[in-house]
Short mmCIF file of C-alpha atoms in Angstrom, two decimals:
data_model
loop_
_atom_site.label_atom_id
_atom_site.label_comp_id
_atom_site.label_asym_id
_atom_site.label_seq_id
_atom_site.Cartn_x
_atom_site.Cartn_y
_atom_site.Cartn_z
CA UNK A 1 70.96 199.92 -73.14
CA UNK A 2 72.47 200.93 -69.39
CA UNK A 3 71.85 199.14 -66.56
CA UNK A 4 70.73 202.58 -65.05
CA UNK A 5 67.94 202.82 -67.95
CA UNK A 6 66.67 199.16 -67.34
CA UNK A 7 66.55 199.93 -63.69
CA UNK A 8 64.16 203.15 -64.19
CA UNK A 9 62.39 201.34 -67.05
CA UNK A 10 61.66 198.25 -63.99
CA UNK A 11 60.56 200.99 -61.78
CA UNK A 12 58.15 202.66 -63.92
CA UNK A 13 56.86 199.40 -65.69
CA UNK A 14 56.02 198.21 -61.76
CA UNK A 15 54.74 201.37 -60.79
CA UNK A 16 52.38 201.40 -63.54
CA UNK A 17 51.13 198.06 -63.17
CA UNK A 18 50.64 198.70 -59.28
CA UNK A 19 48.86 201.88 -59.96
CA UNK A 20 46.09 199.91 -62.52
CA UNK A 21 45.71 197.04 -60.59
CA UNK A 22 45.34 198.71 -57.02
CA UNK A 23 42.68 200.84 -58.83
CA UNK A 24 40.38 197.52 -59.16
CA UNK A 25 41.87 196.29 -55.46
CA UNK A 26 40.79 199.33 -53.84
CA UNK A 27 37.12 199.11 -55.72
CA UNK A 28 36.66 195.70 -54.68
CA UNK A 29 37.41 196.76 -51.06
CA UNK A 30 40.65 194.16 -51.09
CA UNK A 31 43.11 197.00 -49.64
CA UNK A 32 44.08 195.35 -46.46
CA UNK A 33 43.83 192.17 -48.33
CA UNK A 34 46.80 193.56 -50.77
CA UNK A 35 49.23 193.54 -47.59
CA UNK A 36 48.09 190.06 -46.61
CA UNK A 37 48.72 188.93 -50.17
CA UNK A 38 52.30 189.80 -49.92
CA UNK A 39 53.11 187.88 -47.05
CA UNK A 40 52.03 184.66 -48.82
CA UNK A 41 55.71 184.91 -50.96
CA UNK A 42 57.58 184.35 -48.06
CA UNK A 43 57.08 180.40 -47.45
CA UNK A 44 57.90 180.45 -51.27
CA UNK A 45 61.04 182.13 -50.83
CA UNK A 46 62.28 179.95 -47.89
CA UNK A 47 61.33 176.37 -49.63
CA UNK A 48 63.19 178.24 -53.09
CA UNK A 49 66.14 179.06 -50.55
CA UNK A 50 66.29 175.79 -48.99
CA UNK A 51 66.05 174.13 -52.44
CA UNK A 52 68.86 176.55 -53.72
CA UNK A 53 66.34 177.76 -56.21
CA UNK A 54 66.24 181.59 -57.04
CA UNK A 55 63.93 183.02 -54.53
CA UNK A 56 61.75 184.90 -57.19
CA UNK A 57 60.59 181.34 -58.55
CA UNK A 58 59.46 180.23 -55.17
CA UNK A 59 57.65 183.70 -54.32
CA UNK A 60 55.85 183.90 -57.61
CA UNK A 61 55.03 180.23 -57.62
CA UNK A 62 53.48 180.65 -53.80
CA UNK A 63 51.56 183.84 -55.01
CA UNK A 64 50.09 182.08 -58.10
CA UNK A 65 49.18 178.87 -55.49
CA UNK A 66 47.94 181.34 -53.20
CA UNK A 67 45.79 183.11 -55.70
CA UNK A 68 44.17 179.83 -57.09
CA UNK A 69 43.40 178.82 -53.41
CA UNK A 70 41.85 182.25 -52.35
CA UNK A 71 39.76 181.65 -56.09
CA UNK A 72 38.81 178.22 -55.33
CA UNK A 73 37.69 178.60 -51.43
CA UNK A 74 35.85 181.91 -52.18
CA UNK A 75 33.76 179.93 -54.80
CA UNK A 76 33.28 176.69 -53.12
CA UNK A 77 32.57 178.59 -49.62
CA UNK A 78 31.30 182.04 -50.09
CA UNK A 79 33.05 183.80 -47.78
CA UNK A 80 34.48 187.07 -48.82
CA UNK A 81 37.74 187.10 -50.78
CA UNK A 82 38.88 189.65 -48.23
CA UNK A 83 38.37 187.35 -44.95
CA UNK A 84 40.17 184.33 -46.97
CA UNK A 85 43.09 186.07 -47.79
CA UNK A 86 43.30 187.61 -44.05
CA UNK A 87 43.44 183.91 -43.05
CA UNK A 88 45.15 182.03 -45.62
CA UNK A 89 48.19 184.55 -46.35
CA UNK A 90 48.58 185.65 -42.50
CA UNK A 91 49.52 181.91 -41.98
CA UNK A 92 51.66 182.07 -44.90
CA UNK A 93 53.52 184.73 -43.15
CA UNK A 94 54.07 182.36 -40.36
CA UNK A 95 55.19 179.78 -42.32
CA UNK A 96 57.32 181.84 -43.86
CA UNK A 97 58.92 183.61 -41.04
CA UNK A 98 60.20 180.07 -39.71
CA UNK A 99 61.28 178.86 -43.06
CA UNK A 100 63.29 182.07 -44.22
CA UNK A 101 65.93 183.31 -41.58
CA UNK A 102 68.66 186.17 -41.01
CA UNK A 103 69.77 188.17 -43.97
CA UNK A 104 67.45 186.00 -46.56
CA UNK A 105 64.42 187.35 -44.27
CA UNK A 106 65.31 191.18 -44.32
CA UNK A 107 66.11 191.21 -48.12
CA UNK A 108 62.84 189.33 -48.61
CA UNK A 109 60.53 191.43 -46.49
CA UNK A 110 62.52 195.08 -47.25
CA UNK A 111 63.56 194.02 -50.66
CA UNK A 112 67.10 194.30 -52.50
CA UNK A 113 67.19 196.37 -55.45
CA UNK A 114 71.06 196.68 -55.68
CA UNK A 115 71.28 192.93 -56.18
CA UNK A 116 68.73 192.03 -58.95
CA UNK A 117 70.51 190.31 -61.76
CA UNK A 118 69.65 191.25 -65.71
CA UNK A 119 66.96 188.54 -66.25
CA UNK A 120 65.37 189.60 -63.57
CA UNK A 121 64.78 193.12 -64.40
CA UNK A 122 64.05 191.81 -68.09
CA UNK A 123 61.03 189.39 -66.51
CA UNK A 124 59.98 192.20 -64.13
CA UNK A 125 59.54 194.56 -67.29
CA UNK A 126 58.10 192.28 -69.47
CA UNK A 127 55.53 190.65 -66.59
CA UNK A 128 54.47 194.29 -65.42
CA UNK A 129 53.73 195.15 -69.04
CA UNK A 130 51.73 191.90 -69.53
CA UNK A 131 49.86 192.90 -66.09
CA UNK A 132 49.07 196.56 -67.07
CA UNK A 133 47.88 195.10 -70.56
CA UNK A 134 45.33 192.78 -68.93
CA UNK A 135 44.23 195.33 -66.45
CA UNK A 136 43.68 198.47 -69.37
CA UNK A 137 41.98 195.37 -72.26
CA UNK A 138 39.81 193.59 -69.18
CA UNK A 139 38.72 196.78 -67.59
CA UNK A 140 35.23 196.65 -69.09
CA UNK A 141 34.64 192.90 -67.76
CA UNK A 142 36.34 194.01 -64.58
CA UNK A 143 34.32 197.23 -64.12
CA UNK A 144 30.92 195.23 -65.01
CA UNK A 145 31.93 192.06 -62.63
CA UNK A 146 32.54 194.21 -59.81
CA UNK A 147 29.67 196.75 -60.14
CA UNK A 148 27.20 193.43 -60.66
CA UNK A 149 28.13 190.23 -61.01
CA UNK A 150 24.71 189.07 -62.21
CA UNK A 151 24.92 192.06 -64.70
CA UNK A 152 28.10 190.95 -65.98
CA UNK A 153 27.20 187.27 -66.39
CA UNK A 154 24.03 188.20 -68.19
CA UNK A 155 26.22 190.46 -70.67
CA UNK A 156 28.23 186.87 -71.77
CA UNK A 157 31.51 187.94 -69.24
CA UNK A 158 32.88 185.00 -67.72
CA UNK A 159 32.97 186.50 -64.06
CA UNK A 160 34.64 183.39 -62.40
CA UNK A 161 37.48 183.61 -65.45
CA UNK A 162 37.96 187.42 -64.90
CA UNK A 163 38.06 186.96 -61.58
CA UNK A 164 41.02 184.42 -61.47
CA UNK A 165 42.72 186.27 -64.22
CA UNK A 166 42.40 189.50 -61.77
CA UNK A 167 43.89 187.76 -58.69
CA UNK A 168 46.75 186.14 -60.50
CA UNK A 169 47.48 189.93 -62.01
CA UNK A 170 47.23 191.16 -58.79
CA UNK A 171 49.80 188.33 -57.32
CA UNK A 172 52.04 188.69 -60.17
CA UNK A 173 52.16 192.46 -59.62
CA UNK A 174 53.24 191.95 -55.98
CA UNK A 175 55.87 189.16 -57.23
CA UNK A 176 57.65 191.34 -59.46
CA UNK A 177 57.92 193.78 -56.81
CA UNK A 178 58.85 191.84 -53.95
CA UNK A 179 62.59 191.77 -54.71
CA UNK A 180 62.60 195.26 -55.29
CA UNK A 181 60.38 196.59 -52.33
CA UNK A 182 59.93 193.92 -50.41
CA UNK A 183 56.86 191.87 -48.53
CA UNK A 184 56.30 194.47 -46.40
CA UNK A 185 56.09 197.28 -48.87
CA UNK A 186 54.75 195.86 -52.14
CA UNK A 187 51.31 195.49 -50.95
CA UNK A 188 51.12 199.74 -50.32
CA UNK A 189 52.50 200.36 -53.67
CA UNK A 190 49.26 199.09 -55.25
CA UNK A 191 47.10 200.53 -52.53
CA UNK A 192 48.32 203.91 -51.83
CA UNK A 193 48.49 205.82 -55.09
CA UNK A 194 44.69 203.96 -56.23
CA UNK A 195 43.28 205.39 -52.65
CA UNK A 196 44.99 208.73 -53.70
CA UNK A 197 43.28 208.51 -56.98
CA UNK A 198 40.13 207.27 -55.46
CA UNK A 199 39.15 210.46 -53.60
CA UNK A 200 40.63 212.59 -56.21
CA UNK A 201 39.04 210.91 -59.25
CA UNK A 202 35.52 211.63 -60.94
CA UNK A 203 35.45 208.99 -63.20
CA UNK A 204 37.01 205.52 -63.88
CA UNK A 205 39.49 206.95 -66.53
CA UNK A 206 40.67 209.33 -64.42
CA UNK A 207 41.06 207.27 -61.54
CA UNK A 208 43.35 204.76 -63.79
CA UNK A 209 45.30 207.84 -64.91
CA UNK A 210 45.88 209.53 -61.15
CA UNK A 211 46.68 206.05 -59.61
CA UNK A 212 49.56 205.58 -62.23
CA UNK A 213 50.75 208.90 -62.21
CA UNK A 214 51.27 208.65 -58.30
CA UNK A 215 52.83 205.31 -58.24
CA UNK A 216 55.09 206.48 -60.92
CA UNK A 217 56.05 209.66 -59.37
CA UNK A 218 56.62 208.24 -56.12
CA UNK A 219 58.79 205.40 -57.15
CA UNK A 220 61.02 207.25 -59.51
CA UNK A 221 61.26 210.34 -56.94
CA UNK A 222 61.78 207.87 -53.93
CA UNK A 223 64.75 206.33 -55.89
CA UNK A 224 66.28 209.35 -56.45
CA UNK A 225 65.90 210.64 -52.72
CA UNK A 226 66.86 207.56 -51.38
CA UNK A 227 69.84 207.78 -53.37
CA UNK A 228 70.72 211.27 -52.44
CA UNK A 229 70.43 210.56 -48.92
CA UNK A 230 71.75 206.75 -48.73
CA UNK A 231 69.03 205.02 -47.67
CA UNK A 232 67.18 201.98 -49.13
CA UNK A 233 64.38 202.92 -51.79
CA UNK A 234 61.76 200.89 -50.99
CA UNK A 235 60.75 202.92 -47.74
CA UNK A 236 61.31 205.99 -49.20
CA UNK A 237 59.23 205.14 -52.29
CA UNK A 238 56.45 204.45 -49.97
CA UNK A 239 56.81 207.41 -47.52
CA UNK A 240 56.74 209.54 -50.97
CA UNK A 241 53.45 207.81 -51.81
CA UNK A 242 51.94 208.09 -47.93
CA UNK A 243 53.09 212.05 -48.44
CA UNK A 244 51.24 212.48 -52.05
CA UNK A 245 48.12 211.21 -50.08
CA UNK A 246 48.31 213.21 -47.21
CA UNK A 247 48.84 216.20 -49.57
CA UNK A 248 45.92 215.05 -51.71
CA UNK A 249 43.52 214.98 -48.96
CA UNK A 250 42.80 219.00 -49.05
CA UNK A 251 42.14 218.67 -52.63
CA UNK A 252 39.48 215.47 -51.83
CA UNK A 253 36.78 216.04 -54.63
CA UNK A 254 33.58 217.91 -53.25
CA UNK A 255 30.48 215.28 -53.41
CA UNK B 1 1.96 179.66 -77.84
CA UNK B 2 5.42 180.90 -78.28
CA UNK B 3 7.32 180.97 -75.23
CA UNK B 4 10.33 183.26 -74.19
CA UNK B 5 10.92 180.95 -71.06
CA UNK B 6 9.92 177.44 -69.80
CA UNK B 7 10.82 176.52 -66.37
CA UNK B 8 10.36 172.67 -65.27
CA UNK B 9 10.71 171.23 -61.69
CA UNK B 10 12.78 174.34 -60.71
CA UNK B 11 14.09 173.15 -57.33
CA UNK B 12 16.72 175.69 -55.48
CA UNK B 13 18.43 174.98 -52.21
CA UNK B 14 19.79 177.46 -49.98
CA UNK B 15 21.75 175.74 -47.24
CA UNK B 16 20.31 172.73 -46.03
CA UNK B 17 16.32 173.62 -47.11
CA UNK B 18 14.88 174.11 -50.11
CA UNK B 19 13.60 177.36 -50.91
CA UNK B 20 12.30 176.75 -54.17
CA UNK B 21 10.77 173.41 -54.95
CA UNK B 22 9.33 171.79 -58.27
CA UNK B 23 8.44 174.81 -59.43
CA UNK B 24 6.85 174.88 -63.14
CA UNK B 25 5.71 177.93 -65.24
CA UNK B 26 6.17 179.16 -68.71
CA UNK B 27 6.51 182.86 -69.86
CA UNK B 28 5.03 183.97 -73.36
CA UNK B 29 7.26 186.00 -76.07
CA UNK B 30 6.26 189.91 -75.36
CA UNK B 31 4.38 189.10 -72.21
CA UNK B 32 4.76 190.28 -68.64
CA UNK B 33 5.51 187.96 -65.87
CA UNK B 34 4.99 189.42 -62.30
CA UNK B 35 6.71 187.74 -59.40
CA UNK B 36 5.51 188.21 -55.99
CA UNK B 37 5.56 186.68 -52.59
CA UNK B 38 7.06 187.87 -49.08
CA UNK B 39 10.37 188.45 -48.12
CA UNK B 40 12.22 185.36 -48.09
CA UNK B 41 10.08 183.29 -50.49
CA UNK B 42 12.74 183.18 -53.20
CA UNK B 43 12.13 185.61 -55.74
CA UNK B 44 15.63 186.90 -56.28
CA UNK B 45 17.04 183.77 -55.89
CA UNK B 46 14.52 182.25 -58.99
CA UNK B 47 16.20 185.03 -61.03
CA UNK B 48 19.77 184.23 -60.14
CA UNK B 49 18.52 181.00 -61.29
CA UNK B 50 17.07 181.83 -64.55
CA UNK B 51 20.47 183.43 -65.22
CA UNK B 52 22.25 180.66 -64.48
CA UNK B 53 23.90 182.29 -61.46
CA UNK B 54 23.02 179.93 -58.84
CA UNK B 55 23.00 176.12 -58.73
CA UNK B 56 19.24 174.18 -59.28
CA UNK B 57 17.42 171.04 -60.17
CA UNK B 58 14.89 170.97 -62.99
CA UNK B 59 15.39 172.67 -66.32
CA UNK B 60 15.30 176.55 -67.32
CA UNK B 61 14.94 176.98 -70.66
CA UNK B 62 15.28 180.05 -73.07
CA UNK B 63 13.99 180.18 -76.41
CA UNK B 64 17.02 180.15 -79.20
CA UNK B 65 18.74 183.67 -79.67
CA UNK B 66 17.61 185.00 -75.98
CA UNK B 67 19.26 187.98 -74.81
CA UNK B 68 19.22 189.02 -71.19
CA UNK B 69 18.88 192.37 -69.85
CA UNK B 70 19.25 192.11 -66.14
CA UNK B 71 18.48 195.13 -63.48
CA UNK B 72 19.48 193.88 -60.09
CA UNK B 73 17.71 195.18 -56.92
CA UNK B 74 20.78 196.94 -55.38
CA UNK B 75 24.72 197.02 -56.22
CA UNK B 76 27.14 196.15 -53.79
CA UNK B 77 29.32 199.23 -54.25
CA UNK B 78 30.64 201.94 -52.20
CA UNK B 79 28.78 205.01 -52.93
CA UNK B 80 32.08 207.16 -52.97
CA UNK B 81 33.59 205.04 -55.98
CA UNK B 82 34.51 207.38 -58.91
CA UNK B 83 32.87 205.48 -61.11
CA UNK B 84 30.45 206.76 -63.53
CA UNK B 85 27.29 206.00 -64.91
CA UNK B 86 29.18 206.60 -68.52
CA UNK B 87 31.81 204.16 -67.16
CA UNK B 88 28.75 201.29 -66.47
CA UNK B 89 27.56 202.39 -69.46
CA UNK B 90 30.24 202.11 -71.83
CA UNK B 91 31.47 198.94 -69.88
CA UNK B 92 28.14 197.19 -70.77
CA UNK B 93 28.48 198.52 -74.54
CA UNK B 94 32.21 197.21 -75.05
CA UNK B 95 31.29 193.70 -73.67
CA UNK B 96 27.95 193.85 -75.83
CA UNK B 97 29.97 194.75 -78.72
CA UNK B 98 27.50 197.33 -79.37
CA UNK B 99 27.83 201.26 -80.85
CA UNK B 100 27.95 204.62 -79.29
CA UNK B 101 24.76 205.23 -80.84
CA UNK B 102 22.91 202.24 -78.92
CA UNK B 103 24.10 203.71 -75.74
CA UNK B 104 22.85 207.17 -76.35
CA UNK B 105 19.58 205.49 -77.62
CA UNK B 106 19.10 203.49 -74.63
CA UNK B 107 19.96 206.98 -72.31
CA UNK B 108 16.82 208.64 -74.48
CA UNK B 109 14.47 205.61 -74.13
CA UNK B 110 15.01 205.70 -70.19
CA UNK B 111 14.61 209.95 -69.99
CA UNK B 112 18.28 210.10 -68.49
CA UNK B 113 20.42 213.50 -69.72
CA UNK B 114 23.86 212.63 -70.55
CA UNK B 115 24.96 215.02 -68.31
CA UNK B 116 23.34 213.07 -65.57
CA UNK B 117 24.91 209.75 -66.76
CA UNK B 118 28.48 211.40 -66.59
CA UNK B 119 27.99 211.88 -62.39
CA UNK B 120 29.48 209.58 -60.23
CA UNK B 121 26.89 206.69 -59.91
CA UNK B 122 26.99 207.54 -55.89
CA UNK B 123 25.42 211.00 -56.86
CA UNK B 124 22.58 209.48 -58.55
CA UNK B 125 19.22 209.47 -57.02
CA UNK B 126 17.09 206.44 -56.32
CA UNK B 127 15.21 207.22 -59.43
CA UNK B 128 18.01 208.37 -61.78
CA UNK B 129 20.29 205.07 -61.02
CA UNK B 130 17.07 203.04 -61.54
CA UNK B 131 17.36 204.67 -65.11
CA UNK B 132 20.94 203.98 -65.67
CA UNK B 133 20.81 200.41 -64.81
CA UNK B 134 17.83 199.85 -67.05
CA UNK B 135 19.76 201.59 -70.16
CA UNK B 136 22.68 199.43 -69.30
CA UNK B 137 20.59 196.54 -68.99
CA UNK B 138 19.09 197.89 -72.62
CA UNK B 139 22.32 198.03 -74.49
CA UNK B 140 23.06 194.84 -76.52
CA UNK B 141 19.61 194.71 -77.84
CA UNK B 142 17.93 192.48 -75.27
CA UNK B 143 15.02 190.27 -75.67
CA UNK B 144 14.40 189.50 -72.14
CA UNK B 145 14.40 191.70 -69.36
CA UNK B 146 14.62 190.80 -66.01
CA UNK B 147 13.78 193.78 -63.20
CA UNK B 148 14.14 192.97 -59.74
CA UNK B 149 12.45 195.51 -57.49
CA UNK B 150 12.58 198.15 -59.79
CA UNK B 151 10.84 201.04 -57.25
CA UNK B 152 12.87 200.05 -54.34
CA UNK B 153 13.59 203.14 -52.58
CA UNK B 154 12.07 205.22 -54.45
CA UNK B 155 8.81 207.82 -53.84
CA UNK B 156 5.45 207.28 -54.98
CA UNK B 157 5.27 209.74 -58.28
CA UNK B 158 8.75 208.34 -58.87
CA UNK B 159 7.58 204.77 -59.40
CA UNK B 160 4.70 205.72 -61.04
CA UNK B 161 7.09 207.39 -63.62
CA UNK B 162 9.32 204.58 -63.64
CA UNK B 163 6.63 201.45 -64.33
CA UNK B 164 5.53 203.73 -67.12
CA UNK B 165 8.72 203.85 -68.63
CA UNK B 166 9.60 200.33 -68.52
CA UNK B 167 6.36 199.38 -70.17
CA UNK B 168 7.33 202.35 -72.99
CA UNK B 169 10.38 200.53 -73.30
CA UNK B 170 8.78 196.93 -73.33
CA UNK B 171 6.60 198.27 -76.25
CA UNK B 172 9.06 200.13 -78.35
CA UNK B 173 11.49 196.98 -77.99
CA UNK B 174 9.04 193.94 -78.03
CA UNK B 175 10.29 193.08 -75.21
CA UNK B 176 9.69 190.20 -72.50
CA UNK B 177 9.53 191.29 -69.37
CA UNK B 178 9.88 188.97 -65.81
CA UNK B 179 9.40 191.64 -63.19
CA UNK B 180 9.66 190.94 -59.03
CA UNK B 181 7.32 193.67 -57.19
CA UNK B 182 5.49 194.03 -54.44
CA UNK B 183 3.49 196.93 -55.70
CA UNK B 184 0.27 194.61 -56.25
CA UNK B 185 -1.62 197.91 -57.99
CA UNK B 186 0.84 197.75 -60.57
CA UNK B 187 1.23 194.21 -61.19
CA UNK B 188 -2.45 194.25 -61.40
CA UNK B 189 -2.49 196.79 -64.18
CA UNK B 190 0.64 195.82 -65.92
CA UNK B 191 1.07 191.84 -66.04
CA UNK B 192 -0.13 189.63 -68.43
CA UNK B 193 0.64 186.70 -65.57
CA UNK B 194 1.26 186.79 -61.73
CA UNK B 195 3.52 184.20 -60.21
CA UNK B 196 3.14 183.83 -56.31
CA UNK B 197 5.93 182.19 -53.99
CA UNK B 198 5.03 181.63 -51.07
CA UNK B 199 6.28 179.11 -48.72
CA UNK B 200 2.37 177.90 -48.33
CA UNK B 201 0.34 178.00 -51.24
CA UNK B 202 2.02 178.80 -54.80
CA UNK B 203 -0.06 180.24 -57.61
CA UNK B 204 0.18 181.53 -61.23
CA UNK B 205 -2.13 182.84 -63.63
CA UNK B 206 -3.47 186.08 -64.82
CA UNK B 207 -3.89 189.30 -62.39
CA UNK B 208 -7.51 188.94 -62.26
CA UNK B 209 -7.27 185.12 -61.19
CA UNK B 210 -4.19 185.37 -58.80
CA UNK B 211 -4.63 188.91 -57.15
CA UNK B 212 -7.77 188.09 -55.16
CA UNK B 213 -8.00 189.27 -51.67
CA UNK B 214 -8.00 185.41 -50.29
CA UNK B 215 -5.14 184.35 -52.29
CA UNK B 216 -2.96 187.46 -51.41
CA UNK B 217 -3.70 187.01 -47.74
CA UNK B 218 -2.51 183.37 -48.07
CA UNK B 219 0.69 184.10 -49.92
CA UNK B 220 1.86 186.67 -47.78
CA UNK B 221 0.28 185.54 -44.72
CA UNK B 222 -1.55 188.98 -44.19
CA UNK B 223 -4.45 190.73 -46.01
CA UNK B 224 -2.70 193.80 -48.12
CA UNK B 225 -4.41 196.23 -49.70
CA UNK B 226 -3.81 197.59 -53.48
CA UNK B 227 -5.86 199.35 -56.04
CA UNK B 228 -7.81 196.85 -59.07
CA UNK B 229 -7.96 199.03 -62.25
CA UNK B 230 -10.72 196.95 -64.01
#
């Protein structure tokens, strides 16, 4: 399989995972938290570079730890997820900016797809497939938990466990996309397609389908356009996604 | 008597102060317990303790094999979400591992047309939404139904219809029903026992004994008008 085909597969897999996770992020009203979540990777990248480790290892570890921290604090304090993520992850951005410097920081913030190694591509595809599979398999438990935790609980759903798995899936989705889109833009690929789908769809199935379609379309079209014009792909992908969102506004479903 | 639920010395603390202290009562299988009391007396908190959603002292013992259907007072979801009634029912059926036939039967029991269930939940009226939640609660063949203020936000004729429907469903499935309500006339008519939660006097017993003007004034701190159907 050629490197180019693998890169296309990675883009599509990441976009599918982001589109699926994004729907539940939007339903949970965690849109802003999505951006903040991606920031927690920065101190991980900084620490990894300081110890001569691969930046993805640091980013992934920091995101998983961040998700566990948010889950634990939410359960102990009762403060909303969005508030906790806002505080914890903005703090992480401040620490990360001090730890990562120069070119590393720019790569971390905006991504560097051209520098992806073979194992990174493989791990990204497998990880994104795992996250997408989790969302599809757990979607009924997620819907019940999000609509009413108490209804879910009486139906036998382990609400705390589902919430933790969702946060981890969310964190991993961001982690897989970081090297590709960067800290600043990965959160946008989670949110914009789902936000577009939210106002076009009439059911959850439609929302998932539209969100994935918009995410994949934005990613692939963004890469082609960026390649033709000689721009970095990350910002172009998000501009395409944002353009699709704006174009969809006149098509808003009539309520 | 065969009990569906036995509660002993239940204490629930919210913040520093106990909201409910040393509460004991039992609910006979197939009966209806109505829980009344002023706002802030801990009615919803009691329900949440019964389903294991909040920490508490004392014991809550459900009969072996109890399956609970829960209808919350309100849902914390945005009204513009593209989640349909059908999405909610399918999710409940998938988690409860029940069949499509059971979902259709639940919709039939609550008189909710399938076309209405296919609409986004934010577009349903108060009455339709309560019927949908009841249908969802009925999926998975519950033996006990917990209903938190079923008629909140519904007009008076709608309230009457909803209570009639709840009791029709209760009879059809031989359900034990626990109900939080402010509708004392309805409580008087349908409840087997009434539990009145109040910071002052707490009472438990049949409506004829508990729903006296003096007891209600003591429980709510003010007289309340209601219809007695003797």
